[in-house]
XYZ file of C-alpha atoms in Angstrom:
723
model
C 28.179 -1.485 27.578
C 27.634 -4.311 25.199
C 25.762 -3.895 21.567
C 23.402 -7.498 22.646
C 23.239 -5.848 26.614
C 22.319 -2.341 24.425
C 19.647 -4.125 22.047
C 17.867 -6.412 25.442
C 17.364 -2.562 27.044
C 16.120 -1.387 24.415
C 13.742 -3.906 23.887
C 12.895 -3.541 27.233
C 11.930 0.189 27.454
C 9.843 -0.098 24.162
C 7.216 -2.651 25.880
C 7.733 -2.298 28.939
C 6.371 1.639 29.090
C 6.887 3.906 32.292
C 3.489 3.562 34.291
C 3.165 7.554 34.400
C 3.700 7.492 30.155
C 0.887 5.169 30.354
C -1.519 6.793 32.061
C -0.014 10.508 31.952
C 0.829 10.503 27.873
C 0.561 7.443 25.526
C -1.515 5.647 27.427
C -4.120 7.573 27.213
C -7.344 7.136 25.135
C -8.444 10.277 23.209
C -7.826 13.207 20.877
C -7.582 15.173 24.155
C -4.103 13.724 25.577
C -2.697 15.111 22.521
C 1.169 15.671 23.893
C 1.583 16.205 27.495
C 4.866 18.294 26.494
C 6.170 16.972 30.351
C 5.691 13.237 29.536
C 7.157 13.432 25.842
C 9.872 15.326 27.837
C 10.241 12.895 29.966
C 9.688 10.192 27.801
C 13.051 11.768 25.441
C 15.954 12.038 28.141
C 18.573 12.745 26.863
C 22.722 13.709 27.887
C 23.476 17.197 28.577
C 25.964 16.326 25.543
C 23.625 14.924 23.336
C 21.604 17.779 23.937
C 23.602 20.488 23.081
C 24.717 18.474 19.802
C 21.433 18.157 18.944
C 19.686 21.587 20.282
C 19.919 22.359 15.862
C 16.862 20.230 15.300
C 13.648 19.998 17.459
C 11.722 16.427 18.012
C 8.934 19.069 16.511
C 10.797 19.523 13.399
C 11.961 15.956 13.246
C 8.308 15.618 12.799
C 8.288 17.086 10.196
C 10.919 16.458 8.113
C 9.705 12.984 8.088
C 6.384 13.933 6.130
C 8.015 15.990 4.128
C 10.601 13.249 3.172
C 7.719 10.885 3.009
C 5.502 13.479 0.559
C 8.772 13.734 -1.642
C 9.529 9.478 -1.735
C 5.659 9.403 -2.975
C 5.607 11.909 -5.530
C 8.930 11.316 -6.966
C 7.352 7.346 -7.534
C 4.911 8.713 -8.501
C 6.452 10.605 -11.199
C 7.952 7.655 -12.304
C 4.822 5.762 -12.527
C 2.528 8.797 -14.641
C 5.825 8.622 -16.959
C 5.488 4.997 -17.361
C 1.586 5.235 -18.050
C 1.113 8.069 -20.407
C 4.561 7.533 -22.328
C 3.673 7.070 -26.114
C 5.767 3.729 -26.096
C 3.665 1.233 -27.919
C 4.491 -2.825 -29.192
C 2.927 -3.597 -32.015
C 1.391 -7.095 -31.627
C 2.787 -9.667 -34.438
C -1.356 -9.610 -34.994
C -3.339 -6.627 -34.437
C -7.177 -6.703 -32.993
C -8.486 -5.685 -36.846
C -6.619 -8.252 -38.392
C -7.783 -10.719 -35.745
C -11.152 -9.833 -36.704
C -10.914 -9.430 -40.087
C -9.546 -13.188 -39.561
C -12.515 -14.534 -38.002
C -15.763 -12.667 -37.445
C -15.107 -12.157 -33.555
C -15.278 -15.825 -33.323
C -11.925 -16.522 -31.060
C -11.105 -16.516 -26.740
C -9.967 -13.322 -24.918
C -10.285 -15.726 -21.999
C -9.488 -18.852 -20.642
C -13.697 -18.892 -20.102
C -14.429 -15.831 -22.420
C -15.020 -15.122 -26.250
C -14.927 -12.148 -27.630
C -18.654 -11.394 -28.776
C -19.485 -12.310 -25.407
C -21.494 -10.301 -22.950
C -19.102 -10.777 -20.267
C -15.398 -11.513 -20.201
C -14.247 -13.883 -16.773
C -10.796 -13.207 -16.333
C -8.680 -14.016 -13.175
C -8.200 -12.795 -10.349
C -6.095 -13.764 -6.645
C -7.714 -16.184 -4.755
C -10.114 -13.632 -2.576
C -9.405 -10.771 -4.864
C -12.036 -8.665 -6.709
C -13.705 -10.621 -10.179
C -11.913 -9.363 -12.754
C -15.011 -9.121 -15.327
C -15.969 -7.180 -17.928
C -19.387 -6.663 -18.873
C -20.512 -5.092 -22.229
C -24.438 -4.384 -21.969
C -24.405 -0.511 -23.400
C -27.326 0.849 -24.550
C -25.696 3.616 -27.090
C -25.611 1.963 -30.707
C -22.434 0.442 -31.947
C -21.235 1.075 -27.987
C -20.584 -2.458 -27.250
C -18.133 -2.856 -30.115
C -15.912 0.156 -30.018
C -16.083 -0.835 -26.032
C -14.502 -4.511 -26.686
C -12.506 -3.198 -28.960
C -10.579 -0.697 -26.495
C -10.548 -2.432 -23.436
C -9.802 -5.830 -25.397
C -6.391 -3.886 -25.384
C -5.934 -3.422 -21.518
C -5.649 -6.587 -21.558
C -2.113 -8.459 -20.501
C -1.912 -10.126 -22.783
C -2.864 -8.826 -25.800
C -1.812 -4.776 -24.800
C 0.555 -3.173 -26.780
C 1.170 -0.434 -23.801
C 4.367 -1.917 -21.528
C 2.646 -0.773 -18.242
C -0.623 -3.188 -18.463
C 0.513 -5.897 -16.060
C -2.645 -6.828 -14.368
C -6.141 -7.527 -15.284
C -6.520 -5.489 -12.945
C -6.821 -1.998 -15.382
C -9.203 -3.921 -17.985
C -11.392 -4.354 -15.323
C -10.502 -0.476 -14.806
C -11.421 0.846 -17.887
C -14.173 -1.708 -18.351
C -15.743 0.285 -15.482
C -14.888 4.182 -16.521
C -16.088 3.540 -20.266
C -19.358 4.542 -18.883
C -17.186 7.909 -18.329
C -16.009 8.269 -21.681
C -19.475 6.898 -23.338
C -21.572 9.960 -21.362
C -19.336 12.437 -21.936
C -18.270 12.399 -25.897
C -21.952 10.269 -26.579
C -24.613 11.272 -24.825
C -23.207 15.017 -24.159
C -23.620 15.544 -28.278
C -26.472 13.364 -28.319
C -24.421 10.791 -31.031
C -24.355 7.092 -30.920
C -20.810 5.004 -31.565
C -21.908 4.430 -35.219
C -19.074 4.654 -37.669
C -21.088 7.426 -38.729
C -20.977 9.029 -35.889
C -17.541 7.970 -35.063
C -16.303 10.269 -37.795
C -17.933 13.698 -36.255
C -16.203 13.313 -32.919
C -13.271 16.140 -33.222
C -10.415 18.136 -31.654
C -13.062 20.949 -30.389
C -15.698 17.967 -29.519
C -12.932 16.064 -27.559
C -11.719 19.266 -25.865
C -14.840 20.599 -24.389
C -15.786 17.002 -23.171
C -12.412 17.192 -21.170
C -12.708 21.212 -20.057
C -16.360 20.151 -18.664
C -14.933 17.114 -16.566
C -12.366 18.934 -14.959
C -15.307 21.001 -14.000
C -17.024 17.594 -12.316
C -17.387 17.340 -8.640
C -16.040 13.733 -9.174
C -12.529 14.995 -10.132
C -11.982 11.541 -11.569
C -13.727 12.529 -14.417
C -10.900 14.466 -15.965
C -8.575 11.874 -15.391
C -10.929 8.802 -16.601
C -11.774 10.861 -20.051
C -8.270 11.506 -20.971
C -7.068 8.113 -20.021
C -9.728 6.457 -22.327
C -8.985 9.242 -25.169
C -5.581 8.641 -25.273
C -6.564 4.673 -25.657
C -8.420 5.706 -28.511
C -6.589 8.396 -30.440
C -3.346 5.138 -29.949
C -4.405 2.465 -30.788
C -6.287 4.213 -34.171
C -2.764 6.052 -35.012
C -1.309 2.762 -34.743
C -4.388 1.089 -36.772
C -5.231 -1.756 -34.400
C -8.407 -1.459 -34.423
C -11.124 -1.764 -37.121
C -10.622 1.415 -39.560
C -14.581 2.097 -38.937
C -13.693 2.671 -35.391
C -10.742 4.846 -35.475
C -10.501 8.785 -34.334
C -9.651 10.884 -37.323
C -7.411 12.714 -34.385
C -4.349 13.756 -33.984
C -2.878 12.323 -30.564
C -0.718 16.406 -29.563
C -3.970 17.531 -30.422
C -5.680 16.287 -27.079
C -1.763 15.928 -24.995
C -0.846 19.161 -25.300
C 1.705 20.024 -22.406
C -2.058 22.120 -20.351
C -3.700 18.895 -20.753
C -0.677 16.911 -19.336
C -0.097 19.062 -16.371
C -3.901 18.969 -15.196
C -3.796 15.278 -15.676
C -0.760 15.276 -13.491
C -2.146 17.729 -11.109
C -5.133 15.130 -11.064
C -3.366 12.165 -10.804
C -1.485 13.425 -7.983
C -4.307 14.526 -6.088
C -5.559 11.074 -6.523
C -2.512 8.973 -5.676
C -0.151 10.399 -3.541
C -2.999 12.442 -1.468
C -4.838 9.166 -0.744
C -1.640 7.012 0.048
C -2.444 4.154 -1.929
C -0.680 0.852 -0.561
C -0.488 -2.773 -1.974
C -4.014 -4.258 -2.892
C -5.470 -7.689 -1.274
C -4.730 -9.608 -4.806
C -1.184 -7.492 -5.269
C -0.351 -9.024 -1.638
C -1.286 -12.970 -2.606
C 0.771 -12.596 -5.747
C 3.986 -10.703 -3.814
C 3.806 -13.720 -1.281
C 3.243 -16.555 -3.692
C 6.258 -15.389 -5.561
C 8.514 -14.862 -1.951
C 7.567 -18.350 -0.854
C 8.101 -19.476 -3.634
C 11.790 -18.746 -3.812
C 11.810 -18.784 0.180
C 10.936 -22.092 0.713
C 10.888 -23.492 -2.660
C 13.109 -23.190 -4.337
C 16.048 -22.154 -1.694
C 16.357 -25.419 -0.342
C 17.146 -27.395 -3.926
C 19.625 -24.188 -4.556
C 21.241 -25.433 -0.945
C 22.118 -28.881 -2.156
C 24.144 -27.548 -5.110
C 25.915 -25.053 -3.749
C 26.957 -27.530 -1.260
C 27.944 -30.561 -3.535
C 29.829 -26.734 -5.309
C 32.199 -26.044 -2.597
C 32.124 -29.696 -1.663
C 33.266 -30.889 -4.668
C 36.233 -27.326 -5.965
C 33.830 -26.614 -8.670
C 32.784 -23.503 -7.255
C 36.277 -22.571 -7.184
C 37.318 -22.475 -10.574
C 38.667 -19.503 -12.036
C 36.147 -19.576 -15.545
C 33.733 -20.959 -13.857
C 32.899 -24.149 -16.356
C 32.681 -27.379 -15.348
C 34.969 -29.925 -18.371
C 35.058 -33.335 -17.871
C 36.146 -36.165 -20.592
C 32.352 -38.508 -18.422
C 29.805 -37.126 -17.810
C 28.651 -35.707 -14.105
C 25.306 -37.226 -13.149
C 25.672 -35.898 -9.571
C 25.863 -32.540 -10.966
C 23.220 -32.774 -13.487
C 20.714 -34.389 -10.873
C 21.342 -31.223 -8.951
C 20.482 -28.796 -11.595
C 17.773 -29.902 -12.108
C 15.201 -27.971 -10.480
C 11.516 -28.016 -10.647
C 9.633 -26.961 -7.925
C 5.720 -26.977 -8.663
C 5.528 -28.186 -12.001
C 7.880 -25.283 -12.476
C 11.161 -25.254 -13.977
C 14.094 -23.726 -12.641
C 16.751 -24.444 -13.697
C 18.513 -27.050 -16.193
C 21.627 -28.101 -16.580
C 23.490 -26.112 -19.536
C 26.243 -29.580 -20.637
C 27.633 -28.577 -23.947
C 29.302 -31.548 -25.431
C 32.629 -30.154 -27.346
C 35.572 -32.116 -28.937
C 39.485 -31.556 -27.163
C 42.444 -32.493 -27.469
C 40.580 -35.064 -30.113
C 38.479 -36.126 -26.914
C 34.241 -35.380 -26.271
C 34.120 -33.610 -23.277
C 30.614 -32.125 -20.917
C 31.023 -28.734 -20.502
C 28.799 -27.304 -17.259
C 28.331 -23.667 -17.159
C 26.266 -23.981 -13.792
C 26.738 -19.850 -12.503
C 24.798 -17.944 -14.675
C 21.995 -19.832 -14.119
C 22.384 -19.831 -10.597
C 23.097 -16.046 -10.839
C 19.093 -15.759 -12.083
C 17.966 -17.666 -9.447
C 19.438 -15.984 -6.780
C 18.560 -12.888 -7.781
C 14.859 -14.179 -7.208
C 15.930 -15.116 -3.997
C 17.533 -11.641 -3.260
C 14.152 -10.369 -4.304
C 11.851 -12.408 -2.314
C 13.876 -11.028 0.685
C 13.870 -7.808 -0.414
C 10.078 -7.689 -0.314
C 9.834 -9.474 2.892
C 12.374 -6.626 4.678
C 10.517 -3.748 2.547
C 7.283 -4.395 3.841
C 7.773 -5.002 8.037
C 10.305 -2.787 8.041
C 8.835 0.944 7.080
C 12.668 1.117 5.471
C 13.212 3.800 2.715
C 14.910 2.936 -0.618
C 18.002 4.481 0.700
C 17.986 2.683 4.011
C 17.871 0.121 2.175
C 20.115 -0.036 -0.170
C 22.904 -0.127 2.381
C 22.075 -3.002 4.462
C 24.759 -5.796 4.622
C 24.734 -9.642 5.642
C 26.582 -8.688 9.025
C 24.152 -5.636 9.519
C 21.694 -8.745 11.231
C 22.342 -9.458 14.639
C 20.987 -12.179 16.807
C 20.612 -10.603 20.416
C 21.122 -12.890 24.051
C 16.796 -13.785 23.325
C 17.527 -15.766 19.532
C 15.757 -12.470 18.237
C 16.906 -11.589 15.224
C 17.379 -7.106 14.432
C 18.677 -5.489 11.186
C 20.950 -2.392 12.230
C 20.069 0.117 9.204
C 20.982 3.907 9.073
C 18.515 6.953 8.376
C 19.675 9.336 6.306
C 16.950 11.275 5.496
C 15.180 12.096 8.708
C 18.465 11.795 11.033
C 19.604 14.497 12.628
C 22.297 15.356 11.196
C 21.311 14.065 7.684
C 25.389 13.461 6.112
C 26.166 11.480 8.993
C 22.763 9.691 9.420
C 21.634 8.227 12.540
C 22.127 4.810 13.110
C 18.856 2.159 14.616
C 18.437 -0.995 15.352
C 15.598 -2.813 14.303
C 13.676 -5.566 15.455
C 13.288 -8.524 12.532
C 10.589 -11.616 12.258
C 12.057 -15.120 12.552
C 10.491 -16.388 9.643
C 12.642 -13.345 7.259
C 15.997 -12.854 9.702
C 15.990 -16.821 8.389
C 15.351 -16.105 4.893
C 18.660 -13.760 4.343
C 20.943 -16.050 6.365
C 19.612 -18.315 3.445
C 20.133 -16.346 0.924
C 23.877 -15.072 2.361
C 24.276 -19.101 2.929
C 23.399 -19.358 -0.839
C 25.701 -16.587 -2.093
C 28.354 -18.336 0.090
C 30.234 -19.177 -3.176
C 33.366 -17.593 -4.497
C 32.372 -15.339 -7.114
C 29.354 -14.837 -5.165
C 30.383 -13.344 -1.728
C 31.490 -10.524 -3.519
C 30.809 -7.142 -1.285
C 28.526 -8.352 1.574
C 25.540 -5.810 0.980
C 22.664 -7.907 0.363
C 20.546 -6.503 -2.300
C 23.343 -6.027 -4.807
C 22.898 -7.877 -7.651
C 23.946 -11.433 -8.710
C 24.509 -11.182 -12.360
C 27.308 -8.796 -12.431
C 30.241 -9.503 -11.581
C 31.569 -5.858 -11.361
C 33.028 -5.016 -7.416
C 30.194 -2.338 -6.151
C 32.332 0.198 -4.128
C 29.436 1.718 -2.842
C 25.487 1.030 -2.316
C 23.100 3.770 -3.689
C 19.102 2.912 -4.173
C 19.947 2.297 -7.358
C 20.478 -0.884 -5.920
C 16.994 -1.166 -4.938
C 15.398 0.572 -8.156
C 17.180 -3.145 -10.073
C 15.713 -5.002 -7.802
C 12.231 -3.131 -8.506
C 12.622 -2.987 -11.973
C 13.254 -7.085 -12.163
C 9.882 -7.606 -10.246
C 8.211 -5.477 -12.502
C 9.086 -7.810 -15.161
C 8.148 -10.410 -13.966
C 4.928 -9.756 -11.486
C 1.698 -8.601 -12.843
C 1.370 -5.412 -10.429
C 1.052 -1.891 -11.473
C 2.609 0.499 -10.206
C 5.211 -1.455 -8.414
C 8.091 0.701 -6.334
C 9.366 0.734 -3.363
C 7.405 2.674 -1.292
C 4.551 1.021 -1.919
C 5.883 -1.754 0.671
C 6.026 0.951 3.841
C 2.471 1.710 2.981
C 1.105 -1.780 3.372
C 1.621 -2.750 6.133
C 0.470 0.997 7.260
C -3.339 0.379 5.494
C -3.537 -2.793 7.326
C -2.631 -2.011 10.430
C -4.638 0.771 10.396
C -7.609 -0.653 8.673
C -7.309 -3.811 10.039
C -9.193 -5.936 7.507
C -9.300 -10.011 8.864
C -8.211 -11.309 5.146
C -5.039 -9.075 5.559
C -3.907 -9.636 9.112
C -3.917 -13.123 8.316
C -0.997 -12.329 6.265
C 0.597 -10.097 9.009
C 0.540 -12.726 10.993
C 1.944 -15.236 8.918
C 4.892 -12.722 7.778
C 5.269 -11.751 11.524
C 3.950 -14.862 12.854
C 2.591 -13.652 16.123
C -0.886 -15.471 17.263
C -2.717 -11.646 16.875
C -3.472 -8.669 16.727
C -2.114 -6.763 19.607
C 0.964 -9.113 19.480
C 1.721 -7.148 15.933
C 0.904 -4.076 17.504
C 3.137 -4.247 20.384
C 5.688 -5.957 18.547
C 5.946 -3.223 15.792
C 6.040 -0.630 18.454
C 9.612 -1.364 19.196
C 10.415 -0.839 15.304
C 10.314 3.396 15.387
C 10.927 3.210 11.142
C 7.801 1.039 11.333
C 5.695 3.383 14.395
C 6.538 6.931 11.932
C 5.105 5.227 8.828
C 1.906 3.961 10.265
C 1.688 7.507 12.301
C 2.405 8.843 8.690
C 0.164 7.090 7.156
C -3.128 7.341 10.007
C -2.213 11.000 9.411
C -2.638 10.921 5.519
C -5.363 9.144 5.578
C -7.397 10.932 8.233
C -6.061 14.042 7.833
C -10.136 15.659 7.100
C -11.391 13.970 9.693
C -8.778 15.571 12.772
C -9.136 19.064 10.771
C -13.110 18.478 10.402
C -13.138 17.887 14.486
C -9.844 20.295 15.884
C -11.838 23.158 14.177
C -15.306 21.625 14.568
C -14.488 21.780 18.584
C -12.360 25.014 18.568
C -14.676 27.388 16.458
C -18.148 25.410 17.386
C -20.637 23.361 19.327
C -19.657 19.740 20.645
C -20.507 17.233 22.602
C -19.363 13.943 23.962
C -16.619 13.278 26.712
C -13.977 12.703 24.397
C -15.085 15.883 22.572
C -14.814 17.829 25.782
C -11.523 16.768 26.837
C -10.393 18.197 23.423
C -11.763 21.592 23.776
C -9.614 21.312 27.314
C -6.697 20.573 25.374
C -7.257 23.413 22.682
C -7.990 26.224 25.825
C -4.755 25.377 26.949
C -2.371 24.929 24.412
C -4.480 27.250 21.367
C -0.835 27.302 19.203
C -0.596 23.434 19.132
C -4.121 22.757 17.338
C -3.228 25.606 14.124
C -1.365 24.939 10.733
C 1.505 22.624 10.575
C 1.763 22.630 14.544
C -1.255 20.935 14.404
C 0.119 18.447 11.660
C 2.904 17.737 14.468
C 0.981 17.162 17.399
C -0.679 14.362 15.321
C 1.957 12.893 14.716
C 3.807 12.922 17.923
C 0.634 11.741 19.817
C -0.347 8.644 16.862
C 3.264 7.759 17.691
C 3.152 8.065 21.173
C 0.154 5.379 21.023
C 1.927 3.015 18.765
C 5.036 3.253 20.799
C 2.959 2.329 23.682
C 1.281 -0.761 21.882
C -2.015 1.594 21.632
C -4.151 0.648 18.330
C -5.862 3.683 16.703
C -9.299 3.924 15.486
C -11.538 6.809 14.152
C -14.663 6.682 11.400
C -16.889 9.169 10.590
C -20.125 7.722 11.655
C -22.965 10.002 10.325
C -22.884 13.608 9.900
C -21.106 15.789 12.118
C -20.656 12.677 14.496
C -17.282 10.054 14.426
C -16.096 7.767 16.243
C -12.944 7.903 17.606
C -10.981 5.241 19.701
C -7.416 4.491 20.717
C -8.758 1.855 23.380
C -7.472 -2.126 23.330
C -11.877 -3.795 23.228
C -11.788 -6.954 25.723
C -14.399 -9.446 25.950
C -14.930 -7.166 29.435
C -15.374 -3.743 27.716
C -16.769 -4.511 23.927
C -18.148 -0.916 22.805
C -21.964 -0.336 22.721
C -22.031 -1.213 19.120
C -21.194 -4.465 18.872
C -23.437 -5.702 22.086
C -24.505 -9.034 22.073
C -22.964 -10.050 18.525
C -20.221 -12.441 17.887
C -16.706 -10.549 17.721
C -13.140 -11.898 17.133
C -11.969 -11.381 20.698
C -8.125 -10.966 18.863
C -9.070 -7.485 16.273
C -12.194 -5.292 17.610
C -13.634 -2.650 15.765
C -15.692 -0.255 16.276
C -18.970 -0.625 14.377
C -19.665 3.201 12.731
C -23.174 2.200 11.092
C -24.109 0.899 14.461
C -23.700 4.284 16.401
C -24.576 4.537 19.677
C -25.351 7.864 20.779
C -24.345 7.681 24.631
C -21.220 5.524 23.422
C -18.089 7.555 25.467
C -16.166 7.589 22.220
C -18.109 9.483 20.209
C -17.314 13.143 19.141
C -20.529 15.070 17.979
C -19.785 18.179 16.109
C -22.634 21.234 15.599
C -23.295 20.053 11.632
C -24.905 16.792 13.364
C -27.254 19.433 15.556
C -29.751 19.008 12.336
C -29.829 15.372 12.751
C -30.204 15.053 16.849
C -33.120 17.210 16.338
C -34.978 14.540 13.485
C -34.435 12.088 15.906
C -35.915 12.923 19.158
C -38.869 14.338 16.632
C -38.590 10.675 15.465
C -38.391 8.731 18.953
C -40.315 10.853 20.395
C -43.736 10.420 17.270
C -43.073 5.962 17.769
C -43.764 6.281 21.324
C -46.877 8.541 21.150
C -47.979 6.615 18.319
C -48.205 3.142 20.067
C -50.559 4.628 22.449
C -48.583 3.076 25.666
C -48.908 -0.483 23.966
C -44.996 -0.814 23.766
C -43.179 -3.593 25.545
C -41.397 -1.905 28.809
C -38.044 -2.698 27.393
C -38.546 -0.837 23.996
C -40.495 1.833 25.871
C -37.233 2.294 27.698
C -34.962 2.174 25.691
C -36.521 5.123 23.386
C -36.840 7.070 26.535
C -33.447 6.324 27.108
C -32.518 7.546 23.284
C -34.492 11.065 23.658
C -32.414 11.872 26.582
C -29.320 11.566 25.340
C -29.417 13.083 21.975
C -31.520 15.485 24.089
C -28.301 16.444 25.839
C -26.340 15.536 23.022
C -28.161 18.244 21.430
C -27.755 20.926 24.705
C -23.670 21.019 24.716
C -24.450 21.558 20.842
C -25.772 24.861 21.848
C -24.363 25.566 25.249
C -21.039 25.406 23.790
C -20.962 26.755 20.584
C -21.551 30.292 22.678
C -18.347 31.617 24.708
C -18.880 29.472 27.696
C -18.329 26.086 27.963
C -21.354 24.760 30.120
C -20.879 20.927 28.899
C -23.720 18.802 30.290
C -22.297 14.459 31.254
C -23.487 12.397 28.473
C -24.329 8.816 30.378
C -22.157 6.234 28.847
C -24.439 2.452 27.732
């Protein structure tokens, strides 16, 4: 069978799921249907030869390997971020703040809208991003002066630290300043006057860090350490006024022990929470991408066509020399987009054979532009494929193929999670037309004699070295270029995979628009079915859900298994736990969750889980439409393409609700409240209001009875009517 037929069959199998799977395993709505083993095995039939070849690696082991590979990649990249953020490298500015204050008295601008001594600094933000404002309204004497001096150095234009690239950093430091103020000043009954700052010693700071480490707010230790480190660094390098400097050596605070503790706190705050790019970050990435692909690339194509037609592209030294100027070449080499000059003709006038000559060096600036187009293609491919660095690095232009329907597919080789990691495992991923066209555009721009090279999509265009083997270092080079150009902190390959997964899970309307633009789809449901055809993205989203909602999943399973529970979903989950208890403990629970989530995604089913109150959860895998609006949204105007339950308006008799024993007191209190309202009304309520109160009392009492009953050895479950 041809490759094209294989792809078409694959697409049909992915989008037209067999009926027995839809109604047996994949299409079931609730958590209770986690992996019907017969359904799973039916959906993954292999030949006897394939079974023998793969018998040494089970599906469960592959799922765990995927989770572990994801953790490893996250930890490696977060470790790089940690080293960058906590390195000691400082670039001394030409004019320090101390000198600037001495010369101006503080009367100088820090942003386009704010001066240094203003009580509010207003900084640039993305179109829909959070305001990057910093307030100076501290009540402790001298604290506003100190805060200004410290926060000034976290603004990207004035920061001596290489890792600060975004105004968001200044906003975050401004917000966290109160943590340092509390532990250093308030707890020690100090002000921020110079005479009190001089009293701050190494033991005082170490004691403050020890208290922060014991705080229930785990971020306090990290925030305090970051602020103290900033303050000492600025003091040691004499970047802040002398009366604000600490007389404490950094080495006495930044000890191996504290660094290790900070490292662990850093990981708990970043890796486990699966940090994706923010909405503001996405805007920056998309603006950069569209500038180069839609703005610059068409102008580059005109230049490339001229260079080929004129024969200039084939010159060995890539320099065009003529006795007269070449107006057409100069015109095409003058590229300005959105008032930004990206290329101007580098013309060198010189004497040759006693005659004036004009030489045009087009290749170097062209290579720089090519790298920017390549970086833009990388952003798009990394966002929509869910591929890792090792998988992206080996992509060639020949790996982009078009099937009989005119759809783009990208051949990719998986390594880390393949059944045989040495040989790898091939996959074909669907690619949106816009992104497939962008790859073809880059290929066309590279179709000049000195830029064709080895065909690797993401190799450098500024180097003339022969590339014999593509490694993840290619992607690191791309990432490093993006870091230098974009005001985004902690820019890593792994975060691209996380970002689309997060958008698909949380479905924020503004970010859904980005999804629609990337995939060229009119609706969220179309994108969900599209994702179902991409095994890498299915797994990426599944990992994101497992990581984001691990606590909720485990609380639900343990609550149902070992305590009282109520709700239709809880009843069915309990039945599954009773049937296969070994699959709901330890690592096997992770595998069960991953497999369940992957099957839902493969079927194009949405997933929703949220805590609604103490001991109460909303859990659904149903695609809501105008005909089956959840009770919490009744009577509201909703976006029919992106209907999400509202956990803040959870209805007690909704069939999606899961109630655990920890909700028992809240249910009792609700019954008391509703009953009191009825009694105090003395029969004066309208019939509909009284009926609603009695309905709520009845439904709540049924759930309460279920919690009591299921908390014992027998499971005598009472049905609770759905709205």
